[in-house]
């Protein structure tokens, strides 16, 4: 067997990722051919402006403003959607699929919102829709879900899937920077947007969680039902307490099977220093996936940036050109459009261990009151820590008191803290952070 | 498209891994079918003894002592070779391929020694030979080389690919155990064989390095040319100095493109605490792979054990049943039987930074003599450290002196140390350990 002639592709959207893809396809054409056996030929770069494409020195003969030209060209065997966003990109993918062109996309927001519809459309049209680049940038991570770990029932995964947040947290952890200082540094280094909301709010991580959870559990996942907390309210004091207790704070996308349904959430969370995710620093991403046969596996690499993301886009092109992806897309059963809906637990039903940090007046009996309230709500304390007050506690003097709980329902803890926060002598709203324990391997 | 009926397979060798595969295929048949779309049916378990198979409660109706029965059965669509070793297993695989049965194997020793011959035979017979389970146990790692990272020129990889050694080193690092104490503990926990030679000598790591290097560089690799040092001579003192200098000692399988050829070696080596490999503890494996587009990626999980390895074997079965692996095996160009031979640098030509630790008489001028000899051989010192003597230095009193070098040729350092070790006042043979720097990302 072999591929006769070149495999001609069109690129829609020549921004950071699209530009990097175009550059690799042109510059590394021989390298890719020598390794993959596929001669990938970029025939069209479709966009409305070509400033960036020109900067990269790409051949203006490839520039095309009308998608229809590519769709009507029978030579085009695949279109890459690298426009981003959920409106135009959705329409572009729909049109490509209806023209029976396989699509490769890196668009996590679109897939999280409208994935099931698009995968189903691809299936109806008998073409495939590949999306390795949508989660974890260049890490071959989506492949673990639809290929490498297929022999496993997947019980849980924990992901650091936003490099901006991980960079900010690493600055806070390693250099004691405040959130706003660390954000400023991320912006200066080009790792955070001028408006960083989508990243720091956890929204981007929730998009990726939606896609990965669908594949992991073979279920339809509703983005809107995922409880999401960002890192923008995180205080340095809690980052320091985490260290002291043997943990590290990471923004985690967490997915677990729990009794009654799936527990999916995006949270700044404490993870043990003994867990490899605790050591993922800077802008890197990593996802730990737990299978019933394989146990714990983890995938690490650059989760963003033009060149790493382009690596994943081109890997998908190659799989499509070789015919392997169409076989997997048509036969494997984990795709999000195929599964039933599954109960997604609300924030109140999710069970976890928790870290609670209050600031209270330094008088006898305060801690006893807190213990009594937690106990009344059925929450069992695992450890407690009272410290000398740091200088920068907001809300005036007081001592921080830290409690960690055994596994309990989040709703119980929230109600207990609501009650406790009204107690005279409590100086600020109590802070509640999930503690993510190592998932038990059952191999 | 879809698979009609079941995909019938035969298992040759029902030991630890074979037994785990059989158990998964029988117990999880519905799970695997529901996820992969493939109904894998175990039709024969071929072995000469069935004690272990009986212990696992496997159906004696599957037991078969004659491979020929499976080979002559037109229903059998794939055979798994899980016998191990390089003699019978080689013959079994040859016979399967000649009978045009695709083969899945976990046999790294066999592939390291005779892989090119077997891959070529598979190709001639028009069937495929899959081997995800040969490196890194259940981690979908081999797939990164032949699929996920195909858009990249791979410039280097560093692997912790022997769980026994990593367990022993973790005990030495974290608990201050001596090598012999840590080995004893590994044996007690079932993580080391009664005769641990193949693991602790680095031989097993060299097998995996041979397979991965062939795929990474698309070249024939000769196992015999790989310099291999085990962990059995490692002293606790050097483990402690590593920590003090900001490093961790790991048994690394290192592959790098260097000018003039490939630098391949298996060594206990210092790796910076800032590198994620430094944090891989216990029996886990991890491999860092560096691509020109994707940058640094890493793959982590259990590198041995029945159930994790079975996860990889079954993933290969599924890829073969779906037809995806045959497409990749026949079209992708990275397979070890296809590449030319490449220059493999000898130990003298390999360039690296080095850690040198001597024990010398505590008199003035000794360090100056050492510096002079290193300088004479063209070796530039990066840092130096002289400590109070620990109590347990072999060879009587003396002070340990530690030097780290800038990048240099190993041969130069070896010759300098030969000369230095003859100097009066030097109390024991100097210890030489590679320092593996983070591979520069060029994305």
Coordinates of C-alpha atoms in Angstrom, one line a residue, chain B residues 347-351 354 356 373-374 376-380 407-419 432:
Chain B
X347 CA 31.7 6.0 24.8
X348 CA 34.8 8.0 24.0
X349 CA 33.0 10.2 21.5
X350 CA 29.9 11.0 23.5
X351 CA 29.8 14.5 24.8
X354 CA 30.0 15.2 34.0
X356 CA 33.5 13.6 39.0
X373 CA 45.2 17.3 35.1
X374 CA 41.7 18.1 34.0
X376 CA 45.7 19.5 30.6
X377 CA 43.1 17.2 29.0
X378 CA 41.1 20.2 27.9
X379 CA 38.3 19.8 30.4
X380 CA 36.7 22.9 31.9
X407 CA 30.3 19.8 28.1
X408 CA 33.2 17.7 27.0
X409 CA 34.0 14.3 25.5
X410 CA 33.7 11.4 27.8
X411 CA 37.0 9.9 26.5
X412 CA 38.9 13.0 27.6
X413 CA 37.5 12.8 31.1
X414 CA 38.2 9.0 31.4
X415 CA 41.9 9.6 30.4
X416 CA 42.2 12.5 32.8
X417 CA 40.8 10.4 35.6
X418 CA 43.1 7.5 34.8
X419 CA 46.0 9.8 35.2
X432 CA 32.3 9.5 36.9

